Coordinates of C-alpha atoms in Angstrom, one line a residue:
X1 CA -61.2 76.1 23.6
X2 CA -58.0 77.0 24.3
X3 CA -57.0 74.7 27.0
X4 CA -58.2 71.6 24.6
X5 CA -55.9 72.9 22.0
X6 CA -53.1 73.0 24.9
X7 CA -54.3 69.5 25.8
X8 CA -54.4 68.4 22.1
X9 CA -50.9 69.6 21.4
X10 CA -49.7 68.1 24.6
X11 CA -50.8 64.4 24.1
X12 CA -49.4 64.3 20.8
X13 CA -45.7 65.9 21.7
X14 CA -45.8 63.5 24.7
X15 CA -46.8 60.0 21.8
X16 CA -44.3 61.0 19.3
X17 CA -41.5 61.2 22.3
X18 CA -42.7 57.7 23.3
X19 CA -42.7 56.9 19.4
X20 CA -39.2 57.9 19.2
X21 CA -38.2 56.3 22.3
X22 CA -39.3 53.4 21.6
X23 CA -38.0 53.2 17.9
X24 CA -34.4 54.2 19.6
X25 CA -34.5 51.7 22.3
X26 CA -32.2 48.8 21.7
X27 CA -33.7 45.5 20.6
X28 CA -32.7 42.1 21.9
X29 CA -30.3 40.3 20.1
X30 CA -31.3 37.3 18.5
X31 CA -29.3 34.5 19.5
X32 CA -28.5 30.7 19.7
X33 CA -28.0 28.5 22.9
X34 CA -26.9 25.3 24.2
X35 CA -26.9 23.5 27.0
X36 CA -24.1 22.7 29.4
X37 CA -24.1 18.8 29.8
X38 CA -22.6 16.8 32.1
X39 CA -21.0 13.2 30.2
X40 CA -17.9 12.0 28.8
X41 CA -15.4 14.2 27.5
X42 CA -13.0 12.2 24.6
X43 CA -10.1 14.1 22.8
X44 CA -9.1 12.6 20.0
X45 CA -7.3 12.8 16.8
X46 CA -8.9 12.6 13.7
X47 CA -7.8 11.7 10.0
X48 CA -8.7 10.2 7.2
X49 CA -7.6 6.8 6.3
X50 CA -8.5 3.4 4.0
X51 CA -8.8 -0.2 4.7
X52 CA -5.9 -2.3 3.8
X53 CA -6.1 -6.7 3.8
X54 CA -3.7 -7.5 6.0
X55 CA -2.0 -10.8 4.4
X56 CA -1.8 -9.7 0.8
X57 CA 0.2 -11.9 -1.7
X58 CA 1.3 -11.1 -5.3
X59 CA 2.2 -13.7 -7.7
X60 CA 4.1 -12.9 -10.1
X61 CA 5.7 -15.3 -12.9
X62 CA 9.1 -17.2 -12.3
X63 CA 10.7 -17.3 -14.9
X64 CA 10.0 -15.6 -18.6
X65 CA 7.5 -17.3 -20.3
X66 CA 3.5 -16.2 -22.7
X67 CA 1.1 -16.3 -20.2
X68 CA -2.4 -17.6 -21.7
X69 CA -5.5 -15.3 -20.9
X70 CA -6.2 -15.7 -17.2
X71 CA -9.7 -16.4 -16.3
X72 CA -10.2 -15.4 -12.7
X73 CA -11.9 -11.9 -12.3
X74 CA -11.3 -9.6 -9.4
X75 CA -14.0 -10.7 -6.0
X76 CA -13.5 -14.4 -7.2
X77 CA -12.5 -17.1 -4.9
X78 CA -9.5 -19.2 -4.7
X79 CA -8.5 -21.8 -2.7
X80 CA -4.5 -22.6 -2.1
X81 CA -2.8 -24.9 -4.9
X82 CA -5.8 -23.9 -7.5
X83 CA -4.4 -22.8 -10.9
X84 CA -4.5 -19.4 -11.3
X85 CA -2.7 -18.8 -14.3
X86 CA -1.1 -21.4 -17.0
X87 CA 2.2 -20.4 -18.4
X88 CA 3.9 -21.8 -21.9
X89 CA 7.6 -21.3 -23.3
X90 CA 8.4 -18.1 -24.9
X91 CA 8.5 -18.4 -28.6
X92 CA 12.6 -17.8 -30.3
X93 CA 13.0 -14.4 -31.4
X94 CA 12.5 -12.9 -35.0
X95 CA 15.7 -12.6 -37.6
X96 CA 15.9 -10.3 -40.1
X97 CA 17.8 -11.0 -43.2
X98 CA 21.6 -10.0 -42.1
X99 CA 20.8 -12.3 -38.8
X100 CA 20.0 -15.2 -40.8
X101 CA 23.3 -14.9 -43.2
X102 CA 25.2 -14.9 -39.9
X103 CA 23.2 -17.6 -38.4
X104 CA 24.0 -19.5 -41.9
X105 CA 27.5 -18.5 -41.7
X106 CA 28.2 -20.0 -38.0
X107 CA 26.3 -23.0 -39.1
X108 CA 28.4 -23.3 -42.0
X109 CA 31.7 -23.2 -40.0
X110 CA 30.3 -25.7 -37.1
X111 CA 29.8 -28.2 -39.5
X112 CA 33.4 -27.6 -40.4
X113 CA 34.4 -27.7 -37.1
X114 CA 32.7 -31.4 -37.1
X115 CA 34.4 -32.4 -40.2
X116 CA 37.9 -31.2 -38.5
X117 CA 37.6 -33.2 -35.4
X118 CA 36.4 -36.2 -37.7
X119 CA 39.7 -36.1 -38.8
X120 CA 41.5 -35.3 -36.0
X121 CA 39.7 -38.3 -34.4
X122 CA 41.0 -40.3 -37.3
X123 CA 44.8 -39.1 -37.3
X124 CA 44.5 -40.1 -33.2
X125 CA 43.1 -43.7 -34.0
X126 CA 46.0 -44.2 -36.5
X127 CA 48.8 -42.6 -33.7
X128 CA 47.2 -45.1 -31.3
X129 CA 47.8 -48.2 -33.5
X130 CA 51.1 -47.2 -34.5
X131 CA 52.1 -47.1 -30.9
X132 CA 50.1 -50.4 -30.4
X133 CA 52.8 -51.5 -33.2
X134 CA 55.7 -50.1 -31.8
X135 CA 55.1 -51.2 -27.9
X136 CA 54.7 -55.6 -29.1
X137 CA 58.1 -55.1 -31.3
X138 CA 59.6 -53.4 -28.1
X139 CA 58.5 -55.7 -25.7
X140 CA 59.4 -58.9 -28.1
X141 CA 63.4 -57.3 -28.3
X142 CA 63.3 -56.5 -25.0
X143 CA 62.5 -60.4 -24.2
X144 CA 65.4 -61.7 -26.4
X145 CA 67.4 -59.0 -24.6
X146 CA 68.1 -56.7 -27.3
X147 CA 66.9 -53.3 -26.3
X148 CA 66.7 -51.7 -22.8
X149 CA 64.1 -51.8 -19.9
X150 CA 64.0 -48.2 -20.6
X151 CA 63.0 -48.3 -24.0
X152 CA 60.2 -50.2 -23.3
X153 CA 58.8 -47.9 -20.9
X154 CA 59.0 -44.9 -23.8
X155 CA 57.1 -47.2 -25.7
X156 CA 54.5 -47.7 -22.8
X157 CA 53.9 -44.0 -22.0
X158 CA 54.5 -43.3 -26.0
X159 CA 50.5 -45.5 -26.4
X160 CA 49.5 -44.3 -22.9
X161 CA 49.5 -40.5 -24.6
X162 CA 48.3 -41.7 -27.6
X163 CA 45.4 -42.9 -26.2
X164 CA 44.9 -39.7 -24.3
X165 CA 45.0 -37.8 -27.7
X166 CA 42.5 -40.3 -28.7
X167 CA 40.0 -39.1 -26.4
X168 CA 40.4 -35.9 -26.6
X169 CA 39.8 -35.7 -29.9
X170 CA 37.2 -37.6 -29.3
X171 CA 35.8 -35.1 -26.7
X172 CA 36.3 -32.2 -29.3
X173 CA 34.4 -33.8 -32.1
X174 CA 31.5 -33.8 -29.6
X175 CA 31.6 -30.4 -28.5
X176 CA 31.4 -29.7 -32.7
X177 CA 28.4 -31.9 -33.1
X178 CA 26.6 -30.0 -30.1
X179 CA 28.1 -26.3 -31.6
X180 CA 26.3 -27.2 -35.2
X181 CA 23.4 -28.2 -33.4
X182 CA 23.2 -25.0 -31.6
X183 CA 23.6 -22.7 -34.5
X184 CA 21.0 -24.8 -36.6
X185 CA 18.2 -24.4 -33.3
X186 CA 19.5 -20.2 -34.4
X187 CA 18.1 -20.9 -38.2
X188 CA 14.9 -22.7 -36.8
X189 CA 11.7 -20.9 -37.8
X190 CA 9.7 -19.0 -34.8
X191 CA 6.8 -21.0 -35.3
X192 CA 8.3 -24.1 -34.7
X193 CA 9.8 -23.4 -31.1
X194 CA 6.6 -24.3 -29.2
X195 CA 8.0 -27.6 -27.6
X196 CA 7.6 -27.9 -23.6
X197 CA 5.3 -28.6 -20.8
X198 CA 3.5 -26.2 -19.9
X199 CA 4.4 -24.6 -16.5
X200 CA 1.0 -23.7 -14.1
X201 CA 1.2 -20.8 -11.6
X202 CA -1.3 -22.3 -8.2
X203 CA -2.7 -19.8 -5.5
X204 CA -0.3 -19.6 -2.1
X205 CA -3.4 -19.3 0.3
X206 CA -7.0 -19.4 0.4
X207 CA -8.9 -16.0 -0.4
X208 CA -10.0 -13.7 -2.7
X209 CA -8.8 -12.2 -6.2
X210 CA -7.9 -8.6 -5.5
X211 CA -6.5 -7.3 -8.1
X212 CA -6.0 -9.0 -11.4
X213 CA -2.7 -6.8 -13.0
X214 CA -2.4 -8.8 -16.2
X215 CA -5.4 -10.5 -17.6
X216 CA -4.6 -10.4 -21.4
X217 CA -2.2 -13.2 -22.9
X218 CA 1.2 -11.6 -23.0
X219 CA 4.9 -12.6 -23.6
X220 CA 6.4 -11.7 -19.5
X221 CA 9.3 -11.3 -17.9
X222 CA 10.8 -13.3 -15.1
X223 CA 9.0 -11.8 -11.8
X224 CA 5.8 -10.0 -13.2
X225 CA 3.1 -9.5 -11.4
X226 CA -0.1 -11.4 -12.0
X227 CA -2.5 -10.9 -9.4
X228 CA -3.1 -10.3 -6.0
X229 CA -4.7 -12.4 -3.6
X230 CA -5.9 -11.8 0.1
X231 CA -8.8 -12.5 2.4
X232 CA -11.0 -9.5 2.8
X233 CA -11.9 -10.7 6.4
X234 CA -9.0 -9.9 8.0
X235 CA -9.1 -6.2 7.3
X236 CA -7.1 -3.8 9.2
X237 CA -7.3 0.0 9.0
X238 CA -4.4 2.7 7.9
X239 CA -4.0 6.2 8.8
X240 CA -1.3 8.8 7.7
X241 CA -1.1 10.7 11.0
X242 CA 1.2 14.1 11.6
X243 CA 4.3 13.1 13.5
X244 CA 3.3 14.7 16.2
X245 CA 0.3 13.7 16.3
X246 CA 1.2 9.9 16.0
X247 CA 3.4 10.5 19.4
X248 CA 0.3 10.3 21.1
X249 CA -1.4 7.3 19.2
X250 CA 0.4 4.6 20.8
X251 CA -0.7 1.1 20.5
X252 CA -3.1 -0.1 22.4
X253 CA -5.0 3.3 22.1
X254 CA -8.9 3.3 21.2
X255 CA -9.5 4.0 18.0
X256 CA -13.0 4.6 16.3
X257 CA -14.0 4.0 12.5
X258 CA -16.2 6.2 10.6
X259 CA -17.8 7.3 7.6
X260 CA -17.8 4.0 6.2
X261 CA -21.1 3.5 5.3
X262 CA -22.7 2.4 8.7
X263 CA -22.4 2.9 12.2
X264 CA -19.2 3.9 14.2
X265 CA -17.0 1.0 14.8
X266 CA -14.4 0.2 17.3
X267 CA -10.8 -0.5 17.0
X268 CA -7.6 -0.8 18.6
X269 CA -4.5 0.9 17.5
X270 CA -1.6 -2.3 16.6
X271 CA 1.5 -1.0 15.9
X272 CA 3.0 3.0 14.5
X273 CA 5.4 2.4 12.1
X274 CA 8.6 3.5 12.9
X275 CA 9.9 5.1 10.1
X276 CA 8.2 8.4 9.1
X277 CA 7.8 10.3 5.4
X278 CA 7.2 13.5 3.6
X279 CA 4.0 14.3 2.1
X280 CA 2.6 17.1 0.5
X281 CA -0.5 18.7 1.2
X282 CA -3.2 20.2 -0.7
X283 CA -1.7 23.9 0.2
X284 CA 2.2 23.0 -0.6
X285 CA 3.4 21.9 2.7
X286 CA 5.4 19.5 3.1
X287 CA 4.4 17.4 6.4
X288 CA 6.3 14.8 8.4
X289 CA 3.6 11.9 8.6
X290 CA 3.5 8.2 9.8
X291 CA 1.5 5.2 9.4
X292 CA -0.6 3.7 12.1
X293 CA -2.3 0.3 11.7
X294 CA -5.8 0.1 13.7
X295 CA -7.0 -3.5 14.2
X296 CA -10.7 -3.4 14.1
X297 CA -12.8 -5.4 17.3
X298 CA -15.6 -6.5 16.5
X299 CA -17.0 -5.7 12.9
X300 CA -20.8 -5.3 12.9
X301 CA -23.4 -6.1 10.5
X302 CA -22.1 -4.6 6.9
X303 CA -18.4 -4.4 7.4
X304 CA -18.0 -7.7 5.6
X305 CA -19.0 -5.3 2.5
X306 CA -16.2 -3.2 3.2
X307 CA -13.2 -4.0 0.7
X308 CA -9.7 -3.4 -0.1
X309 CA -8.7 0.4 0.1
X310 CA -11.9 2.2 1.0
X311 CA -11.7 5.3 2.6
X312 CA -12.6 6.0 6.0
X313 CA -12.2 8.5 8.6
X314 CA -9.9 7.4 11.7
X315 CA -10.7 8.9 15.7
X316 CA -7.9 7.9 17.5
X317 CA -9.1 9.0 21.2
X318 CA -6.2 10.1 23.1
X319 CA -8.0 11.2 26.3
X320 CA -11.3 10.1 28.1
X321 CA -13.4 11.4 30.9
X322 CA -16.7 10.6 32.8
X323 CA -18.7 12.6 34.1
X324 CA -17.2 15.8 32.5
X325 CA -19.3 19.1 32.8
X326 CA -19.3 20.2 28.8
X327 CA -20.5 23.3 26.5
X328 CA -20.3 23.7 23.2
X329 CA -17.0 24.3 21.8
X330 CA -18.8 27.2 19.5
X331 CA -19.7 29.4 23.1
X332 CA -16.4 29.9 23.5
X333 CA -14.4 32.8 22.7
X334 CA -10.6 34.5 24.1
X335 CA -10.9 36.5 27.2
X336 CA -8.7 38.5 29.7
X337 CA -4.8 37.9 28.0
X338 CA -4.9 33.9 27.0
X339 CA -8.7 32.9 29.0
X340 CA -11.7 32.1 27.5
X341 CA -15.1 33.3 28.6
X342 CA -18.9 32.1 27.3
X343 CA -22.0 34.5 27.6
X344 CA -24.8 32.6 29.7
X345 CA -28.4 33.1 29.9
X346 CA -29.9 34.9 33.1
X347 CA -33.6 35.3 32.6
X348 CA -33.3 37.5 29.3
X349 CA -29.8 39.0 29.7
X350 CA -26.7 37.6 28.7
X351 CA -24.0 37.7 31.3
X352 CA -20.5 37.3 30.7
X353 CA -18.9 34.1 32.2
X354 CA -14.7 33.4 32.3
X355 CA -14.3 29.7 32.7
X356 CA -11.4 27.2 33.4
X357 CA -11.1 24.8 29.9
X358 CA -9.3 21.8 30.2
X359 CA -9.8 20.4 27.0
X360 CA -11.5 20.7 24.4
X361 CA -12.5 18.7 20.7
X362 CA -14.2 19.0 17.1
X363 CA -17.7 19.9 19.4
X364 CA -17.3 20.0 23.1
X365 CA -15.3 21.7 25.6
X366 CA -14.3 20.3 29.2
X367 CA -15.1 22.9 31.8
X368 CA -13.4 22.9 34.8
X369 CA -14.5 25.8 36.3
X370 CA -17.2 28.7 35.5
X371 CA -20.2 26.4 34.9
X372 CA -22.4 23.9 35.9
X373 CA -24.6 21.6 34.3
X374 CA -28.0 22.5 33.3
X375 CA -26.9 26.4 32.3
X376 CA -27.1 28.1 29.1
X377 CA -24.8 29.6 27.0
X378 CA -24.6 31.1 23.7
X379 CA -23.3 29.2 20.9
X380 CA -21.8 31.5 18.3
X381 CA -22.7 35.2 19.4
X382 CA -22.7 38.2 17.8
X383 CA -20.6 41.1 17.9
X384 CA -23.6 42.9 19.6
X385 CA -24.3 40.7 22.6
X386 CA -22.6 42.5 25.7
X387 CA -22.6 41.6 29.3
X388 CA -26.2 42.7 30.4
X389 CA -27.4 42.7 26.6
X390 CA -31.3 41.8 26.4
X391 CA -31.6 38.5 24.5
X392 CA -33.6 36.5 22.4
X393 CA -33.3 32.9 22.1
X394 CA -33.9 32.0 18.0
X395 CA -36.2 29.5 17.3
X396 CA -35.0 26.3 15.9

């Protein structure tokens, strides 16, 4: 009886120290992997940027004039020399009561002014005549020798000035008539000063209506904007890169569009502009950028739907490999004073791996050294995985 109780005391001691060892035994840590792949490694730089017509033409108004209500909406079609906006004379300005006494009063003294040359031309008609006079008795006393040869030029240049006078009084009374005639246009009524052709504004090029900036009738001044036209086919795209990241992005560098609304397309960068500017961020800084034009390839189907100014996002790839042995860039983590190490999967322990990293992007990592294709890693791990560490691969 005895030894079962022993026995009985025995077997339970020995399941509650198997109990507790096997609640204080570590657990494998749960975990996620990827696969190191062997393909082409791109590094690139990536940005946001928008879609920009590449020929774009304003036209504006020439001269000051009231624009009549323009038709043409924007997405409509034009062809170069249609009318695209008709333009009439601007109507004379408003006068309030104290203008129009000094419009009378001006009026008032150019009609004097006429009646003064009137007589001025008068007086110089009567001067010429009497010199007319003066030069026949001259000449006749001068034939029967009784006055000089001199005295008969005085007479001479005596008409000759007279008939200078003559015409310029002449000229002045003109210049009244057209100074009375100018400050009676000043008293015309508003209304009334709606005389001239008008004057039609015609499309430079064939394309489409981008932007219609005044489509109301309006009085304008000279050099207004109307509307801008452009053909939507040739399209080119425009990123704001970092300075120095645009060092890199030299023309003739790959470029690929995304986010547009359909698959990835292909471009080529044209040209950096050369001059740089400050822009702020969304934190406050103030960064150094520069424009980069990207000339797209070959547009696939549903980039003709693609407009003026839509925003895209810009992969300008500044390095290429083949045949590149890559991890995920998330299995990577600092190591040994500036390295970096991954955890791989051996059986169900995780082993700690440094590896060579020449490169890396937004997803992958070019290994140089430390792994081979085919090996898993842990993407992401947790403080708790440790070289040696039982592991459990998650489920997707």
């Amino acid at each position: 009886m005895l030894n079962r109780r022993i026995f009985a005391w025995g077997g339970a001691g020995v399941a509650v120290v198997a109990l507790l060892a096997w609640a204080f035994a570590p657990r494998p840590v749960a975990v996620e992997t990827g696969v190191v792949q062997a393909g082409r490694f791109e590094q690139s730089i990536e940005e946001d940027g928008r879609t920009r017509v590449k020929d774009r033409y304003t036209v504006s108004a020439p001269v000051a004039a009231r624009l009549t209500r323009i038709v043409l909406r924007e997405g409509d079609r034009v062809r170069a020399g249609e009318t695209v906006a008709v333009l009439l004379p601007v109507m004379s300005s408003m006068i309030d009561e104290r203008t129009t006494r000094e419009a009378t009063a001006r009026h008032a003294a150019a009609a004097a002014g006429v009646q003064r040359a009137g007589a001025r031309m008068d007086r110089s008609r009567i001067a010429v005549e009497e010199a007319q006079l003066e030069l026949h008795r001259t000449e006749k006393l001068a034939r029967e020798g009784f006055l000089s040869a001199s005295r008969l030029d005085s007479a001479r240049l005596a008409l000759s000035a007279a008939q200078r006078e003559q015409e310029a009084a002449r000229a002045e009374r003109e210049v009244a008539l057209q100074e009375r005639a100018q400050a009676a246009a000043v008293l015309q009524p508003p209304g009334q000063a709606q005389a001239g052709q008008p004057l039609t504004v015609r499309a430079p090029v064939d394309g489409v209506v981008l932007k219609v900036a005044q489509p109301s009738e309006a009085t304008l001044p000279a050099g207004t904007a109307l509307m801008d036209i452009g053909d939507p086919r040739k399209m080119e795209v425009v990123a704001e890169l970092l300075t120095t990241d645009a060092v890199q992005a030299q023309p003739g560098r790959r470029a690929v569009i995304e986010r547009w609304g359909g698959a990835p397309v292909t471009g080529r960068v044209r040209r950096v502009e050369p001059a740089a500017f400050t822009k702020v961020s969304a934190l406050g800084i103030e960064e150094q950028r520069v424009r980069v034009l990207i000339d797209v390839d070959r547009p696939p189907e549903g980039w003709e739907v693609v407009g003026d100014g839509f925003r895209v996002t810009v992969r300008v790839i500044t390095q290429s490999i083949d045949k590149a042995v890559l991890a995920p860039v998330g299995a990577l983590f600092p190591f040994a004073d500036g390295g970096m190490a991954v955890y791989r999967i051996d059986g169900d322990r995780a082993r700690l791996q440094p590896v060579e990293v020449a490169g890396r992007n937004g997803n992958e990592a070019w290994i140089q050294a430390g792994l081979r294709e085919g090996q898993a890693v842990i993407v992401y791990p947790p403080p708790t995985v440790a070289d040696g560490r039982r592991v459990q691969v998650r489920k997707p």
